[in-house]
PDB file of C-alpha atoms in Angstrom:
ATOM      1  CA  UNK Z   1     123.748  49.942 159.592  1.00 96.00           C
ATOM      2  CA  UNK Z   2     122.085  47.017 161.836  1.00 97.00           C
ATOM      3  CA  UNK Z   3     122.027  46.556 165.024  1.00 98.00           C
ATOM      4  CA  UNK Z   4     120.995  43.393 166.300  1.00 97.00           C
ATOM      5  CA  UNK Z   5     121.466  41.214 169.660  1.00 94.00           C
ATOM      6  CA  UNK Z   6     118.883  38.175 170.030  1.00 89.00           C
ATOM      7  CA  UNK Z   7     115.411  39.560 170.240  1.00 93.00           C
ATOM      8  CA  UNK Z   8     115.833  42.350 168.513  1.00 96.00           C
ATOM      9  CA  UNK Z   9     116.560  44.401 165.545  1.00 97.00           C
ATOM     10  CA  UNK Z  10     116.673  47.139 163.230  1.00 97.00           C
ATOM     11  CA  UNK Z  11     117.913  49.501 160.562  1.00 97.00           C
ATOM     12  CA  UNK Z  12     119.284  52.729 160.250  1.00 97.00           C
ATOM     13  CA  UNK Z  13     120.521  55.230 157.864  1.00 96.00           C
ATOM     14  CA  UNK Z  14     123.110  57.238 158.104  1.00 95.00           C
ATOM     15  CA  UNK Z  15     123.839  59.812 155.270  1.00 90.00           C
ATOM     16  CA  UNK Z  16     126.718  61.118 157.844  1.00 90.00           C
ATOM     17  CA  UNK Z  17     128.484  62.932 161.026  1.00 88.00           C
ATOM     18  CA  UNK Z  18     126.040  65.901 159.849  1.00 90.00           C
ATOM     19  CA  UNK Z  19     122.343  64.441 159.741  1.00 92.00           C
ATOM     20  CA  UNK Z  20     123.670  60.672 161.737  1.00 94.00           C
ATOM     21  CA  UNK Z  21     121.972  57.758 161.656  1.00 96.00           C
ATOM     22  CA  UNK Z  22     118.187  57.064 161.908  1.00 96.00           C
ATOM     23  CA  UNK Z  23     116.025  53.906 162.331  1.00 96.00           C
ATOM     24  CA  UNK Z  24     114.616  53.368 158.804  1.00 96.00           C
ATOM     25  CA  UNK Z  25     110.073  52.938 159.589  1.00 95.00           C
ATOM     26  CA  UNK Z  26     109.431  49.666 158.837  1.00 93.00           C
ATOM     27  CA  UNK Z  27     112.775  48.550 159.690  1.00 93.00           C
ATOM     28  CA  UNK Z  28     112.082  47.796 163.917  1.00 94.00           C
ATOM     29  CA  UNK Z  29     111.932  43.997 165.092  1.00 93.00           C
ATOM     30  CA  UNK Z  30     110.969  42.853 167.551  1.00 92.00           C
ATOM     31  CA  UNK Z  31     111.044  38.569 168.686  1.00 83.00           C
ATOM     32  CA  UNK Z  32     108.187  38.362 171.725  1.00 69.00           C
ATOM     33  CA  UNK Z  33     109.529  36.425 175.262  1.00 62.00           C
ATOM     34  CA  UNK Z  34     108.173  33.663 175.266  1.00 58.00           C
ATOM     35  CA  UNK Z  35     109.009  31.249 178.762  1.00 56.00           C
ATOM     36  CA  UNK Z  36     110.893  27.928 178.032  1.00 55.00           C
ATOM     37  CA  UNK Z  37     107.650  26.301 178.600  1.00 47.00           C
ATOM     38  CA  UNK Z  38     106.021  27.822 176.199  1.00 54.00           C
ATOM     39  CA  UNK Z  39     108.592  27.281 173.370  1.00 48.00           C
ATOM     40  CA  UNK Z  40     107.943  22.989 174.458  1.00 53.00           C
ATOM     41  CA  UNK Z  41     110.410  20.888 175.907  1.00 55.00           C
ATOM     42  CA  UNK Z  42     113.901  21.084 175.773  1.00 48.00           C
ATOM     43  CA  UNK Z  43     114.139  18.119 177.510  1.00 53.00           C
ATOM     44  CA  UNK Z  44     113.991  15.642 174.869  1.00 53.00           C
ATOM     45  CA  UNK Z  45     113.104  11.415 175.559  1.00 52.00           C
ATOM     46  CA  UNK Z  46     115.299   8.709 177.760  1.00 51.00           C
ATOM     47  CA  UNK Z  47     115.498   5.150 177.235  1.00 52.00           C
ATOM     48  CA  UNK Z  48     115.504   2.363 180.023  1.00 55.00           C
ATOM     49  CA  UNK Z  49     118.023  -0.524 179.088  1.00 56.00           C
ATOM     50  CA  UNK Z  50     116.623  -3.857 180.176  1.00 54.00           C
ATOM     51  CA  UNK Z  51     118.980  -5.040 182.224  1.00 63.00           C
ATOM     52  CA  UNK Z  52     120.405  -1.649 183.547  1.00 61.00           C
ATOM     53  CA  UNK Z  53     118.845   1.351 185.438  1.00 60.00           C
ATOM     54  CA  UNK Z  54     120.497   3.458 183.531  1.00 59.00           C
ATOM     55  CA  UNK Z  55     118.945   5.712 181.758  1.00 55.00           C
ATOM     56  CA  UNK Z  56     120.027   7.442 178.965  1.00 54.00           C
ATOM     57  CA  UNK Z  57     119.201   9.774 175.981  1.00 54.00           C
ATOM     58  CA  UNK Z  58     118.073  10.127 172.712  1.00 55.00           C
ATOM     59  CA  UNK Z  59     119.686  12.438 171.994  1.00 56.00           C
ATOM     60  CA  UNK Z  60     121.677  15.524 173.073  1.00 55.00           C
ATOM     61  CA  UNK Z  61     119.781  18.433 175.338  1.00 65.00           C
ATOM     62  CA  UNK Z  62     118.385  21.922 172.768  1.00 67.00           C
ATOM     63  CA  UNK Z  63     118.856  25.204 174.153  1.00 75.00           C
ATOM     64  CA  UNK Z  64     115.163  26.557 172.999  1.00 80.00           C
ATOM     65  CA  UNK Z  65     116.646  30.303 173.308  1.00 80.00           C
ATOM     66  CA  UNK Z  66     119.163  30.026 171.391  1.00 88.00           C
ATOM     67  CA  UNK Z  67     116.668  27.827 168.688  1.00 89.00           C
ATOM     68  CA  UNK Z  68     114.883  31.422 169.026  1.00 92.00           C
ATOM     69  CA  UNK Z  69     117.364  33.571 168.811  1.00 93.00           C
ATOM     70  CA  UNK Z  70     118.934  32.126 165.939  1.00 94.00           C
ATOM     71  CA  UNK Z  71     115.490  31.744 164.029  1.00 94.00           C
ATOM     72  CA  UNK Z  72     114.896  35.930 164.978  1.00 95.00           C
ATOM     73  CA  UNK Z  73     118.483  36.036 163.346  1.00 96.00           C
ATOM     74  CA  UNK Z  74     117.634  34.343 160.651  1.00 97.00           C
ATOM     75  CA  UNK Z  75     114.569  36.600 159.587  1.00 96.00           C
ATOM     76  CA  UNK Z  76     117.080  39.328 159.837  1.00 96.00           C
ATOM     77  CA  UNK Z  77     119.374  38.515 157.433  1.00 97.00           C
ATOM     78  CA  UNK Z  78     116.224  38.317 154.798  1.00 97.00           C
ATOM     79  CA  UNK Z  79     115.119  41.444 155.741  1.00 96.00           C
ATOM     80  CA  UNK Z  80     118.741  42.912 154.886  1.00 96.00           C
ATOM     81  CA  UNK Z  81     118.485  40.749 151.569  1.00 97.00           C
ATOM     82  CA  UNK Z  82     114.874  42.467 150.689  1.00 96.00           C
ATOM     83  CA  UNK Z  83     117.331  45.364 151.767  1.00 95.00           C
ATOM     84  CA  UNK Z  84     119.665  44.421 149.209  1.00 96.00           C
ATOM     85  CA  UNK Z  85     117.426  42.917 145.956  1.00 96.00           C
ATOM     86  CA  UNK Z  86     116.596  47.068 146.805  1.00 95.00           C
ATOM     87  CA  UNK Z  87     119.921  48.237 146.805  1.00 94.00           C
ATOM     88  CA  UNK Z  88     118.985  50.499 150.109  1.00 94.00           C
ATOM     89  CA  UNK Z  89     122.665  50.256 150.763  1.00 94.00           C
ATOM     90  CA  UNK Z  90     126.164  50.839 149.707  1.00 94.00           C
ATOM     91  CA  UNK Z  91     127.983  49.703 152.592  1.00 95.00           C
ATOM     92  CA  UNK Z  92     126.882  48.408 156.470  1.00 97.00           C
ATOM     93  CA  UNK Z  93     127.988  48.482 159.501  1.00 97.00           C
ATOM     94  CA  UNK Z  94     126.717  45.471 161.858  1.00 98.00           C
ATOM     95  CA  UNK Z  95     126.546  46.381 166.082  1.00 98.00           C
ATOM     96  CA  UNK Z  96     125.183  42.533 167.443  1.00 97.00           C
ATOM     97  CA  UNK Z  97     127.242  41.065 170.615  1.00 97.00           C
ATOM     98  CA  UNK Z  98     129.748  38.528 170.149  1.00 97.00           C
ATOM     99  CA  UNK Z  99     127.370  35.398 169.533  1.00 95.00           C
ATOM    100  CA  UNK Z 100     125.505  36.895 167.930  1.00 96.00           C
ATOM    101  CA  UNK Z 101     127.942  39.012 165.022  1.00 97.00           C
ATOM    102  CA  UNK Z 102     129.413  35.372 165.107  1.00 96.00           C
ATOM    103  CA  UNK Z 103     126.191  33.300 164.122  1.00 96.00           C
ATOM    104  CA  UNK Z 104     125.859  36.888 161.392  1.00 97.00           C
ATOM    105  CA  UNK Z 105     128.104  35.494 159.622  1.00 96.00           C
ATOM    106  CA  UNK Z 106     128.535  32.659 159.285  1.00 97.00           C
ATOM    107  CA  UNK Z 107     124.700  33.404 157.732  1.00 97.00           C
ATOM    108  CA  UNK Z 108     125.117  36.051 155.840  1.00 97.00           C
ATOM    109  CA  UNK Z 109     125.518  36.053 151.998  1.00 97.00           C
ATOM    110  CA  UNK Z 110     128.837  36.355 150.445  1.00 97.00           C
ATOM    111  CA  UNK Z 111     127.551  39.271 148.520  1.00 97.00           C
ATOM    112  CA  UNK Z 112     126.254  41.444 151.872  1.00 97.00           C
ATOM    113  CA  UNK Z 113     129.231  40.491 153.465  1.00 97.00           C
ATOM    114  CA  UNK Z 114     131.337  41.887 151.421  1.00 97.00           C
ATOM    115  CA  UNK Z 115     129.664  45.015 152.121  1.00 97.00           C
ATOM    116  CA  UNK Z 116     130.393  45.210 155.635  1.00 97.00           C
ATOM    117  CA  UNK Z 117     132.632  47.635 156.271  1.00 96.00           C
ATOM    118  CA  UNK Z 118     132.992  47.690 160.107  1.00 96.00           C
ATOM    119  CA  UNK Z 119     131.926  45.393 162.552  1.00 96.00           C
ATOM    120  CA  UNK Z 120     131.227  46.078 166.036  1.00 97.00           C
ATOM    121  CA  UNK Z 121     131.260  43.762 168.977  1.00 96.00           C
ATOM    122  CA  UNK Z 122     128.760  44.740 171.312  1.00 96.00           C
ATOM    123  CA  UNK Z 123     125.035  45.624 172.282  1.00 96.00           C
ATOM    124  CA  UNK Z 124     123.582  48.319 171.055  1.00 97.00           C
ATOM    125  CA  UNK Z 125     120.527  47.242 170.683  1.00 95.00           C
ATOM    126  CA  UNK Z 126     119.472  49.447 173.641  1.00 95.00           C
ATOM    127  CA  UNK Z 127     121.754  52.246 172.268  1.00 97.00           C
ATOM    128  CA  UNK Z 128     119.232  55.145 171.059  1.00 97.00           C
ATOM    129  CA  UNK Z 129     119.550  56.263 167.261  1.00 97.00           C
ATOM    130  CA  UNK Z 130     122.345  59.408 168.155  1.00 96.00           C
ATOM    131  CA  UNK Z 131     124.392  57.136 170.960  1.00 97.00           C
ATOM    132  CA  UNK Z 132     125.064  55.033 167.716  1.00 97.00           C
ATOM    133  CA  UNK Z 133     125.902  57.706 165.570  1.00 97.00           C
ATOM    134  CA  UNK Z 134     128.596  58.401 168.265  1.00 96.00           C
ATOM    135  CA  UNK Z 135     129.544  54.507 168.164  1.00 97.00           C
ATOM    136  CA  UNK Z 136     130.005  54.510 163.790  1.00 96.00           C
ATOM    137  CA  UNK Z 137     131.275  57.589 163.903  1.00 96.00           C
ATOM    138  CA  UNK Z 138     134.412  56.128 166.960  1.00 95.00           C
ATOM    139  CA  UNK Z 139     134.027  52.718 164.391  1.00 95.00           C
ATOM    140  CA  UNK Z 140     134.897  54.910 160.793  1.00 94.00           C
ATOM    141  CA  UNK Z 141     137.010  57.701 162.122  1.00 92.00           C
ATOM    142  CA  UNK Z 142     139.272  54.560 164.432  1.00 90.00           C
ATOM    143  CA  UNK Z 143     139.676  53.707 160.946  1.00 84.00           C
ATOM    144  CA  UNK Z 144     140.361  56.419 158.060  1.00 85.00           C
ATOM    145  CA  UNK Z 145     137.519  56.507 156.685  1.00 83.00           C
ATOM    146  CA  UNK Z 146     135.538  60.657 157.358  1.00 79.00           C
ATOM    147  CA  UNK Z 147     133.009  61.408 158.248  1.00 79.00           C
ATOM    148  CA  UNK Z 148     131.323  64.564 156.594  1.00 71.00           C
TER     149      UNK Z 148
END
């Protein structure tokens, strides 16, 4: 199970209803929450035309927080790839808010996407292992899967 948003992530092992989901030690990640001025300039330079007082931006504004979130999600996917390469999972459940889930769908390699059996587009990063267990059981049973 991968539970992630733009700034926090954790990998959990789920062996069924009896044992539930357990956070895997060493697989809890957090992005430092920096203020915009610490990230850099989000307002790009502009130019002034010589015959007019009008100013034109060189290129559109960049949301530096969004850039940081995407960088964090790419790091999470790299860790997921390492887990995949060591056969750490056979199936995968992704729990992420809609925006993060959409970005993950774009960047997760096909070989890992093929292991995804269920997704939920909500933020579960504040949930503890017992609450995530209940969510995953409900998702799997809604699909007709057994969660012995």
